[in-house]
Amino acid sequence: MLGVELWAEIRRMKHVEGLSQREIHRRTGVHRDTIRNALASSEPPSYGPRPPRPSKLDPFLETIEELLDDEPTLSGVRIREEIEKLGYRGSKTILDDRLRELRPRFLPAPRSFQRTRYRPGELAQFDLCAPRREIPVGFGQVRRGYVVTCELPYSRAFAGALVFSKEFCDIAFGMTRCLARLGVLPNKLVWDREGAIAPKGRPTEDFLAFCGQLALGWVILDAGDCQAKGALERSHRFVHGNFEAGRRFANALDFQDQFDGWCDRINARVHRTTRAVVAERLAEEREQMRGLPEILPDTDRRFVIRVPAQPYLRFDRNDYSLHPRLVGRRVEVRATQTQITAVCLDTGELAARHARVFAGGLAFTDPAHQAALEQLRGERRRGSDVVVERRPLARYDALIPA
């Protein structure tokens, strides 16, 4: 078989060096007829595929097509059982190879996607990404966390915030932190049907209030259409494989610190899809986007309770002490990602301030509250001080005769 390289060399020897066919034969060892044919052909040699040899499966192809037409997902084992009844004695490999070619003709057409081009500053895609390992939260405990992720599909700038629940307050905190990291506001936010965002395809009032405060539009994806956030879905795989792999985290703060540093690094790289530096496209995109307002939406949890006889409030599986002198009065509790505070509604005095802990099943008592509680207990034990008049005994002697 004469290859293209040898064909070209023979023609060079003849037309450049002027060698005879005899000398070409001596140097190359190629048969003279082959040399003659190579010199006569101005096209390089090509060898097409050999015609397929007859297969033991050929007589049963019509039966296999009928079986697949009735049930496209019918297994190869069942198909082989049926054609063996008709006399097939071939191997399983021959059947499997042929089914790979035949089966796609009978299956529904797979979903295809068109390439999407994004306009600068138009969208910001949001989603929740669950780390594969639980996050240490102190006190020897770990807890499942969620990362609220955000990506600008034009520049592919990426940011994320760790939270420990899917409640809207935590998701809203994650969104505001991501937008603050990116430093701009898009025209619209893209979400799937997350329970706290749009559980039935209609945005919740909390989400609408959030968008209204920032003057943002929204896009809620159809059910089961997570591929519409293709840029962000691919980034989630990148988070699992590039960020999480081989890392250890001391606590939630360490996780967030490492994640922010990782986001800074990937935002400085050349993106594989856009073939451009992410930070440079983000700078271009910022020119067409609005800046952040001076005051971002309040994402803290707020609720009112009446201080119970045991002066503790229960929040996120933990008990936090309240001032015991406020028993029976109503206080407003405000929970941020780092702190729990309570303020008395009628007087405005501070009822409690605690650092928030994400571990569970714990009780935290402020030393000042403990001291006040012990003081109240002492007052109850002593009772009230009553002044009793003591009369001289001579008065009794005058009243009672001897």
PDB file of C-alpha atoms in Angstrom, residues 131-395:
ATOM      1  CA  PRO A 131     -21.168  22.001  48.929  1.00  0.00           C
ATOM      2  CA  ARG A 132     -20.554  18.271  48.837  1.00  0.00           C
ATOM      3  CA  ARG A 133     -19.238  18.213  52.414  1.00  0.00           C
ATOM      4  CA  GLU A 134     -20.843  19.730  55.486  1.00  0.00           C
ATOM      5  CA  ILE A 135     -19.273  22.890  56.917  1.00  0.00           C
ATOM      6  CA  PRO A 136     -17.713  22.971  60.431  1.00  0.00           C
ATOM      7  CA  VAL A 137     -19.694  25.398  62.612  1.00  0.00           C
ATOM      8  CA  GLY A 138     -17.906  25.055  65.936  1.00  0.00           C
ATOM      9  CA  PHE A 139     -18.653  23.092  69.119  1.00  0.00           C
ATOM     10  CA  GLY A 140     -17.580  19.922  67.321  1.00  0.00           C
ATOM     11  CA  GLN A 141     -20.515  20.129  64.892  1.00  0.00           C
ATOM     12  CA  VAL A 142     -20.891  20.326  61.127  1.00  0.00           C
ATOM     13  CA  ARG A 143     -23.860  21.625  59.177  1.00  0.00           C
ATOM     14  CA  ARG A 144     -25.096  21.495  55.625  1.00  0.00           C
ATOM     15  CA  GLY A 145     -24.579  24.803  53.861  1.00  0.00           C
ATOM     16  CA  TYR A 146     -25.633  26.431  50.612  1.00  0.00           C
ATOM     17  CA  VAL A 147     -23.753  28.893  48.463  1.00  0.00           C
ATOM     18  CA  VAL A 148     -25.865  31.595  46.814  1.00  0.00           C
ATOM     19  CA  THR A 149     -24.030  31.922  43.497  1.00  0.00           C
ATOM     20  CA  CYS A 150     -24.210  34.758  40.983  1.00  0.00           C
ATOM     21  CA  GLU A 151     -22.742  35.044  37.501  1.00  0.00           C
ATOM     22  CA  LEU A 152     -22.940  37.797  34.920  1.00  0.00           C
ATOM     23  CA  PRO A 153     -23.291  35.801  31.689  1.00  0.00           C
ATOM     24  CA  TYR A 154     -21.683  38.443  29.474  1.00  0.00           C
ATOM     25  CA  SER A 155     -18.426  38.880  31.396  1.00  0.00           C
ATOM     26  CA  ARG A 156     -18.681  35.552  33.322  1.00  0.00           C
ATOM     27  CA  ALA A 157     -17.822  37.390  36.548  1.00  0.00           C
ATOM     28  CA  PHE A 158     -18.635  35.088  39.467  1.00  0.00           C
ATOM     29  CA  ALA A 159     -19.411  35.575  43.176  1.00  0.00           C
ATOM     30  CA  GLY A 160     -20.965  33.573  45.997  1.00  0.00           C
ATOM     31  CA  ALA A 161     -22.076  33.755  49.640  1.00  0.00           C
ATOM     32  CA  LEU A 162     -22.385  30.916  52.153  1.00  0.00           C
ATOM     33  CA  VAL A 163     -25.712  30.554  54.008  1.00  0.00           C
ATOM     34  CA  PHE A 164     -27.223  27.787  56.104  1.00  0.00           C
ATOM     35  CA  SER A 165     -30.860  27.767  55.035  1.00  0.00           C
ATOM     36  CA  LYS A 166     -33.068  28.240  51.996  1.00  0.00           C
ATOM     37  CA  GLU A 167     -35.269  30.837  53.693  1.00  0.00           C
ATOM     38  CA  PHE A 168     -35.644  34.095  51.806  1.00  0.00           C
ATOM     39  CA  CYS A 169     -33.779  36.178  54.389  1.00  0.00           C
ATOM     40  CA  ASP A 170     -30.653  34.071  53.908  1.00  0.00           C
ATOM     41  CA  ILE A 171     -31.030  33.985  50.113  1.00  0.00           C
ATOM     42  CA  ALA A 172     -31.551  37.754  50.054  1.00  0.00           C
ATOM     43  CA  PHE A 173     -28.411  38.207  52.143  1.00  0.00           C
ATOM     44  CA  GLY A 174     -26.539  36.077  49.608  1.00  0.00           C
ATOM     45  CA  MET A 175     -27.884  38.109  46.672  1.00  0.00           C
ATOM     46  CA  THR A 176     -26.952  41.460  48.214  1.00  0.00           C
ATOM     47  CA  ARG A 177     -23.479  40.190  49.089  1.00  0.00           C
ATOM     48  CA  CYS A 178     -22.909  38.889  45.564  1.00  0.00           C
ATOM     49  CA  LEU A 179     -24.079  42.150  44.001  1.00  0.00           C
ATOM     50  CA  ALA A 180     -21.861  44.091  46.405  1.00  0.00           C
ATOM     51  CA  ARG A 181     -18.882  41.926  45.398  1.00  0.00           C
ATOM     52  CA  LEU A 182     -19.561  42.584  41.708  1.00  0.00           C
ATOM     53  CA  GLY A 183     -20.244  46.252  42.434  1.00  0.00           C
ATOM     54  CA  VAL A 184     -23.073  46.773  39.929  1.00  0.00           C
ATOM     55  CA  LEU A 185     -26.778  46.182  39.334  1.00  0.00           C
ATOM     56  CA  PRO A 186     -27.998  44.273  36.247  1.00  0.00           C
ATOM     57  CA  ASN A 187     -31.307  44.918  34.532  1.00  0.00           C
ATOM     58  CA  LYS A 188     -32.828  41.571  35.520  1.00  0.00           C
ATOM     59  CA  LEU A 189     -32.256  38.707  37.951  1.00  0.00           C
ATOM     60  CA  VAL A 190     -32.616  35.148  36.639  1.00  0.00           C
ATOM     61  CA  TRP A 191     -33.848  32.463  39.053  1.00  0.00           C
ATOM     62  CA  ASP A 192     -35.328  29.011  38.746  1.00  0.00           C
ATOM     63  CA  ARG A 193     -38.386  27.988  40.778  1.00  0.00           C
ATOM     64  CA  GLU A 194     -36.666  28.001  44.145  1.00  0.00           C
ATOM     65  CA  GLY A 195     -39.128  27.684  47.024  1.00  0.00           C
ATOM     66  CA  ALA A 196     -38.337  31.079  48.559  1.00  0.00           C
ATOM     67  CA  ILE A 197     -38.234  32.819  45.159  1.00  0.00           C
ATOM     68  CA  ALA A 198     -40.974  31.445  42.907  1.00  0.00           C
ATOM     69  CA  PRO A 199     -42.239  28.046  44.079  1.00  0.00           C
ATOM     70  CA  LYS A 200     -44.999  27.810  41.445  1.00  0.00           C
ATOM     71  CA  GLY A 201     -43.523  30.051  38.806  1.00  0.00           C
ATOM     72  CA  ARG A 202     -44.870  33.230  40.396  1.00  0.00           C
ATOM     73  CA  PRO A 203     -42.457  35.399  42.399  1.00  0.00           C
ATOM     74  CA  THR A 204     -43.091  35.608  46.125  1.00  0.00           C
ATOM     75  CA  GLU A 205     -43.933  38.938  47.728  1.00  0.00           C
ATOM     76  CA  ASP A 206     -40.581  38.999  49.524  1.00  0.00           C
ATOM     77  CA  PHE A 207     -38.700  38.545  46.249  1.00  0.00           C
ATOM     78  CA  LEU A 208     -40.817  41.178  44.517  1.00  0.00           C
ATOM     79  CA  ALA A 209     -40.149  43.599  47.376  1.00  0.00           C
ATOM     80  CA  PHE A 210     -36.423  42.930  47.056  1.00  0.00           C
ATOM     81  CA  CYS A 211     -36.479  43.594  43.304  1.00  0.00           C
ATOM     82  CA  GLY A 212     -38.638  46.691  43.791  1.00  0.00           C
ATOM     83  CA  GLN A 213     -36.227  48.215  46.290  1.00  0.00           C
ATOM     84  CA  LEU A 214     -33.376  47.854  43.796  1.00  0.00           C
ATOM     85  CA  ALA A 215     -35.542  48.643  40.731  1.00  0.00           C
ATOM     86  CA  LEU A 216     -34.685  45.298  39.127  1.00  0.00           C
ATOM     87  CA  GLY A 217     -36.597  43.107  36.723  1.00  0.00           C
ATOM     88  CA  TRP A 218     -36.768  39.337  37.031  1.00  0.00           C
ATOM     89  CA  VAL A 219     -36.893  36.207  34.878  1.00  0.00           C
ATOM     90  CA  ILE A 220     -38.326  33.005  36.371  1.00  0.00           C
ATOM     91  CA  LEU A 221     -37.385  29.907  34.391  1.00  0.00           C
ATOM     92  CA  ASP A 222     -39.828  27.236  33.331  1.00  0.00           C
ATOM     93  CA  ALA A 223     -40.114  24.108  35.439  1.00  0.00           C
ATOM     94  CA  GLY A 224     -37.285  21.661  34.791  1.00  0.00           C
ATOM     95  CA  ASP A 225     -35.420  24.150  32.612  1.00  0.00           C
ATOM     96  CA  CYS A 226     -32.253  24.569  34.658  1.00  0.00           C
ATOM     97  CA  GLN A 227     -30.234  24.359  31.393  1.00  0.00           C
ATOM     98  CA  ALA A 228     -31.413  27.897  30.671  1.00  0.00           C
ATOM     99  CA  LYS A 229     -28.815  28.982  33.254  1.00  0.00           C
ATOM    100  CA  GLY A 230     -26.133  27.084  31.378  1.00  0.00           C
ATOM    101  CA  ALA A 231     -23.332  29.482  32.259  1.00  0.00           C
ATOM    102  CA  LEU A 232     -24.025  29.179  35.990  1.00  0.00           C
ATOM    103  CA  GLU A 233     -24.640  25.410  35.907  1.00  0.00           C
ATOM    104  CA  ARG A 234     -21.196  24.891  34.393  1.00  0.00           C
ATOM    105  CA  SER A 235     -19.696  27.143  37.059  1.00  0.00           C
ATOM    106  CA  HIS A 236     -21.206  24.916  39.760  1.00  0.00           C
ATOM    107  CA  ARG A 237     -19.291  21.949  38.382  1.00  0.00           C
ATOM    108  CA  PHE A 238     -16.201  24.166  38.419  1.00  0.00           C
ATOM    109  CA  VAL A 239     -16.852  25.014  42.104  1.00  0.00           C
ATOM    110  CA  HIS A 240     -17.052  21.338  43.059  1.00  0.00           C
ATOM    111  CA  GLY A 241     -14.030  20.255  41.062  1.00  0.00           C
ATOM    112  CA  ASN A 242     -11.719  23.261  41.345  1.00  0.00           C
ATOM    113  CA  PHE A 243     -12.615  24.949  44.635  1.00  0.00           C
ATOM    114  CA  GLU A 244     -13.825  22.209  46.967  1.00  0.00           C
ATOM    115  CA  ALA A 245     -11.466  19.466  45.844  1.00  0.00           C
ATOM    116  CA  GLY A 246      -8.526  19.085  48.198  1.00  0.00           C
ATOM    117  CA  ARG A 247      -9.536  21.920  50.557  1.00  0.00           C
ATOM    118  CA  ARG A 248     -10.306  21.895  54.253  1.00  0.00           C
ATOM    119  CA  PHE A 249     -12.281  24.547  56.146  1.00  0.00           C
ATOM    120  CA  ALA A 250     -11.971  25.480  59.811  1.00  0.00           C
ATOM    121  CA  ASN A 251     -15.409  27.120  60.002  1.00  0.00           C
ATOM    122  CA  ALA A 252     -17.931  29.110  57.982  1.00  0.00           C
ATOM    123  CA  LEU A 253     -15.792  32.264  58.010  1.00  0.00           C
ATOM    124  CA  ASP A 254     -12.815  30.322  56.684  1.00  0.00           C
ATOM    125  CA  PHE A 255     -14.991  28.833  53.935  1.00  0.00           C
ATOM    126  CA  GLN A 256     -16.218  32.267  52.865  1.00  0.00           C
ATOM    127  CA  ASP A 257     -12.727  33.766  52.995  1.00  0.00           C
ATOM    128  CA  GLN A 258     -11.258  31.007  50.829  1.00  0.00           C
ATOM    129  CA  PHE A 259     -14.217  31.201  48.452  1.00  0.00           C
ATOM    130  CA  ASP A 260     -13.818  34.972  47.994  1.00  0.00           C
ATOM    131  CA  GLY A 261     -10.127  34.550  47.240  1.00  0.00           C
ATOM    132  CA  TRP A 262     -10.892  31.804  44.736  1.00  0.00           C
ATOM    133  CA  CYS A 263     -13.510  33.998  43.016  1.00  0.00           C
ATOM    134  CA  ASP A 264     -10.956  36.812  42.718  1.00  0.00           C
ATOM    135  CA  ARG A 265      -8.537  34.428  41.012  1.00  0.00           C
ATOM    136  CA  ILE A 266     -11.000  32.980  38.519  1.00  0.00           C
ATOM    137  CA  ASN A 267     -12.303  36.470  37.702  1.00  0.00           C
ATOM    138  CA  ALA A 268      -8.760  37.394  36.700  1.00  0.00           C
ATOM    139  CA  ARG A 269      -8.324  34.461  34.317  1.00  0.00           C
ATOM    140  CA  VAL A 270      -8.995  34.116  30.600  1.00  0.00           C
ATOM    141  CA  HIS A 271     -12.385  32.432  30.327  1.00  0.00           C
ATOM    142  CA  ARG A 272     -12.450  29.369  28.114  1.00  0.00           C
ATOM    143  CA  THR A 273     -15.714  30.296  26.391  1.00  0.00           C
ATOM    144  CA  THR A 274     -15.322  34.036  25.865  1.00  0.00           C
ATOM    145  CA  ARG A 275     -11.545  33.870  25.250  1.00  0.00           C
ATOM    146  CA  ALA A 276     -11.197  37.092  27.221  1.00  0.00           C
ATOM    147  CA  VAL A 277     -10.102  38.113  30.706  1.00  0.00           C
ATOM    148  CA  VAL A 278     -13.178  38.117  32.950  1.00  0.00           C
ATOM    149  CA  ALA A 279     -12.147  41.253  34.845  1.00  0.00           C
ATOM    150  CA  GLU A 280     -11.646  43.191  31.606  1.00  0.00           C
ATOM    151  CA  ARG A 281     -15.095  42.270  30.298  1.00  0.00           C
ATOM    152  CA  LEU A 282     -16.562  43.118  33.715  1.00  0.00           C
ATOM    153  CA  ALA A 283     -15.015  46.601  33.502  1.00  0.00           C
ATOM    154  CA  GLU A 284     -16.599  46.979  30.061  1.00  0.00           C
ATOM    155  CA  GLU A 285     -19.918  45.724  31.415  1.00  0.00           C
ATOM    156  CA  ARG A 286     -19.889  48.093  34.397  1.00  0.00           C
ATOM    157  CA  GLU A 287     -19.989  51.061  32.056  1.00  0.00           C
ATOM    158  CA  GLN A 288     -23.499  50.016  30.989  1.00  0.00           C
ATOM    159  CA  MET A 289     -24.811  49.007  34.424  1.00  0.00           C
ATOM    160  CA  ARG A 290     -26.124  50.962  37.376  1.00  0.00           C
ATOM    161  CA  GLY A 291     -24.076  51.321  40.508  1.00  0.00           C
ATOM    162  CA  LEU A 292     -25.199  50.003  43.863  1.00  0.00           C
ATOM    163  CA  PRO A 293     -27.466  52.246  45.956  1.00  0.00           C
ATOM    164  CA  GLU A 294     -26.135  53.696  49.180  1.00  0.00           C
ATOM    165  CA  ILE A 295     -28.559  51.589  51.210  1.00  0.00           C
ATOM    166  CA  LEU A 296     -29.115  47.970  50.204  1.00  0.00           C
ATOM    167  CA  PRO A 297     -32.323  46.118  51.137  1.00  0.00           C
ATOM    168  CA  ASP A 298     -32.579  45.016  54.751  1.00  0.00           C
ATOM    169  CA  THR A 299     -32.171  41.220  54.765  1.00  0.00           C
ATOM    170  CA  ASP A 300     -32.214  40.669  58.555  1.00  0.00           C
ATOM    171  CA  ARG A 301     -34.849  38.534  60.215  1.00  0.00           C
ATOM    172  CA  ARG A 302     -37.177  40.539  62.476  1.00  0.00           C
ATOM    173  CA  PHE A 303     -39.869  39.212  64.797  1.00  0.00           C
ATOM    174  CA  VAL A 304     -41.520  40.164  68.088  1.00  0.00           C
ATOM    175  CA  ILE A 305     -41.822  37.948  71.167  1.00  0.00           C
ATOM    176  CA  ARG A 306     -42.937  38.386  74.754  1.00  0.00           C
ATOM    177  CA  VAL A 307     -40.168  37.617  77.231  1.00  0.00           C
ATOM    178  CA  PRO A 308     -41.159  34.329  78.959  1.00  0.00           C
ATOM    179  CA  ALA A 309     -40.744  33.457  82.613  1.00  0.00           C
ATOM    180  CA  GLN A 310     -37.587  31.634  81.636  1.00  0.00           C
ATOM    181  CA  PRO A 311     -35.979  34.611  79.898  1.00  0.00           C
ATOM    182  CA  TYR A 312     -34.593  32.940  76.745  1.00  0.00           C
ATOM    183  CA  LEU A 313     -35.480  33.249  73.077  1.00  0.00           C
ATOM    184  CA  ARG A 314     -35.249  30.278  70.695  1.00  0.00           C
ATOM    185  CA  PHE A 315     -33.707  30.948  67.289  1.00  0.00           C
ATOM    186  CA  ASP A 316     -32.224  28.529  64.780  1.00  0.00           C
ATOM    187  CA  ARG A 317     -32.141  25.609  67.272  1.00  0.00           C
ATOM    188  CA  ASN A 318     -30.369  27.631  69.980  1.00  0.00           C
ATOM    189  CA  ASP A 319     -31.480  29.477  73.130  1.00  0.00           C
ATOM    190  CA  TYR A 320     -30.212  33.004  73.816  1.00  0.00           C
ATOM    191  CA  SER A 321     -30.749  34.731  77.164  1.00  0.00           C
ATOM    192  CA  LEU A 322     -32.832  37.898  77.617  1.00  0.00           C
ATOM    193  CA  HIS A 323     -32.700  40.352  80.499  1.00  0.00           C
ATOM    194  CA  PRO A 324     -34.811  38.836  83.320  1.00  0.00           C
ATOM    195  CA  ARG A 325     -36.225  42.199  84.456  1.00  0.00           C
ATOM    196  CA  LEU A 326     -38.132  42.358  81.114  1.00  0.00           C
ATOM    197  CA  VAL A 327     -40.226  39.240  81.745  1.00  0.00           C
ATOM    198  CA  GLY A 328     -43.727  39.734  80.370  1.00  0.00           C
ATOM    199  CA  ARG A 329     -42.763  42.635  78.085  1.00  0.00           C
ATOM    200  CA  ARG A 330     -42.546  42.529  74.296  1.00  0.00           C
ATOM    201  CA  VAL A 331     -39.188  42.758  72.545  1.00  0.00           C
ATOM    202  CA  GLU A 332     -38.228  42.967  68.873  1.00  0.00           C
ATOM    203  CA  VAL A 333     -35.608  40.418  67.848  1.00  0.00           C
ATOM    204  CA  ARG A 334     -33.252  41.142  64.960  1.00  0.00           C
ATOM    205  CA  ALA A 335     -31.089  38.308  63.600  1.00  0.00           C
ATOM    206  CA  THR A 336     -28.237  38.986  61.193  1.00  0.00           C
ATOM    207  CA  GLN A 337     -25.672  36.521  59.883  1.00  0.00           C
ATOM    208  CA  THR A 338     -23.363  37.426  62.770  1.00  0.00           C
ATOM    209  CA  GLN A 339     -25.463  38.749  65.666  1.00  0.00           C
ATOM    210  CA  ILE A 340     -28.726  38.342  67.598  1.00  0.00           C
ATOM    211  CA  THR A 341     -30.140  41.494  69.233  1.00  0.00           C
ATOM    212  CA  ALA A 342     -33.374  42.168  71.087  1.00  0.00           C
ATOM    213  CA  VAL A 343     -34.809  45.596  71.987  1.00  0.00           C
ATOM    214  CA  CYS A 344     -37.745  46.315  74.293  1.00  0.00           C
ATOM    215  CA  LEU A 345     -40.604  47.821  72.251  1.00  0.00           C
ATOM    216  CA  ASP A 346     -42.016  50.226  74.834  1.00  0.00           C
ATOM    217  CA  THR A 347     -38.802  51.717  76.211  1.00  0.00           C
ATOM    218  CA  GLY A 348     -36.153  50.901  73.567  1.00  0.00           C
ATOM    219  CA  GLU A 349     -33.754  49.435  76.117  1.00  0.00           C
ATOM    220  CA  LEU A 350     -31.466  46.617  75.042  1.00  0.00           C
ATOM    221  CA  ALA A 351     -32.785  43.214  76.045  1.00  0.00           C
ATOM    222  CA  ALA A 352     -29.989  41.065  74.588  1.00  0.00           C
ATOM    223  CA  ARG A 353     -27.006  41.046  72.259  1.00  0.00           C
ATOM    224  CA  HIS A 354     -25.354  37.734  71.320  1.00  0.00           C
ATOM    225  CA  ALA A 355     -23.004  36.517  68.626  1.00  0.00           C
ATOM    226  CA  ARG A 356     -24.926  34.206  66.313  1.00  0.00           C
ATOM    227  CA  VAL A 357     -23.869  30.556  66.381  1.00  0.00           C
ATOM    228  CA  PHE A 358     -24.746  28.138  63.565  1.00  0.00           C
ATOM    229  CA  ALA A 359     -24.203  25.026  65.672  1.00  0.00           C
ATOM    230  CA  GLY A 360     -27.380  23.661  67.236  1.00  0.00           C
ATOM    231  CA  GLY A 361     -28.796  22.479  70.553  1.00  0.00           C
ATOM    232  CA  LEU A 362     -26.930  25.085  72.627  1.00  0.00           C
ATOM    233  CA  ALA A 363     -27.868  27.706  75.220  1.00  0.00           C
ATOM    234  CA  PHE A 364     -26.025  31.029  75.631  1.00  0.00           C
ATOM    235  CA  THR A 365     -26.374  33.160  78.762  1.00  0.00           C
ATOM    236  CA  ASP A 366     -25.040  36.696  79.046  1.00  0.00           C
ATOM    237  CA  PRO A 367     -23.123  37.083  82.367  1.00  0.00           C
ATOM    238  CA  ALA A 368     -25.030  40.332  83.023  1.00  0.00           C
ATOM    239  CA  HIS A 369     -28.323  38.499  82.612  1.00  0.00           C
ATOM    240  CA  GLN A 370     -27.158  35.759  84.985  1.00  0.00           C
ATOM    241  CA  ALA A 371     -26.158  38.339  87.605  1.00  0.00           C
ATOM    242  CA  ALA A 372     -29.526  40.118  87.294  1.00  0.00           C
ATOM    243  CA  LEU A 373     -31.335  36.803  87.640  1.00  0.00           C
ATOM    244  CA  GLU A 374     -29.442  35.935  90.813  1.00  0.00           C
ATOM    245  CA  GLN A 375     -30.179  39.387  92.233  1.00  0.00           C
ATOM    246  CA  LEU A 376     -33.911  38.935  91.607  1.00  0.00           C
ATOM    247  CA  ARG A 377     -33.836  35.543  93.266  1.00  0.00           C
ATOM    248  CA  GLY A 378     -32.150  37.035  96.344  1.00  0.00           C
ATOM    249  CA  GLU A 379     -34.785  39.760  96.589  1.00  0.00           C
ATOM    250  CA  ARG A 380     -37.583  37.214  96.483  1.00  0.00           C
ATOM    251  CA  ARG A 381     -35.981  35.098  99.184  1.00  0.00           C
ATOM    252  CA  ARG A 382     -35.464  38.012 101.616  1.00  0.00           C
ATOM    253  CA  GLY A 383     -38.988  39.241 101.155  1.00  0.00           C
ATOM    254  CA  SER A 384     -40.072  42.861 101.679  1.00  0.00           C
ATOM    255  CA  ASP A 385     -38.706  44.899 104.653  1.00  0.00           C
ATOM    256  CA  VAL A 386     -41.731  45.917 106.926  1.00  0.00           C
ATOM    257  CA  VAL A 387     -41.197  48.396 109.805  1.00  0.00           C
ATOM    258  CA  VAL A 388     -42.994  47.092 112.961  1.00  0.00           C
ATOM    259  CA  GLU A 389     -43.627  49.480 115.854  1.00  0.00           C
ATOM    260  CA  ARG A 390     -42.285  48.294 119.206  1.00  0.00           C
ATOM    261  CA  ARG A 391     -44.184  49.676 122.221  1.00  0.00           C
ATOM    262  CA  PRO A 392     -42.712  49.962 125.768  1.00  0.00           C
ATOM    263  CA  LEU A 393     -43.778  47.178 128.194  1.00  0.00           C
ATOM    264  CA  ALA A 394     -45.059  49.800 130.702  1.00  0.00           C
ATOM    265  CA  ARG A 395     -48.043  50.439 128.445  1.00  0.00           C
TER     266      ARG A 395
END
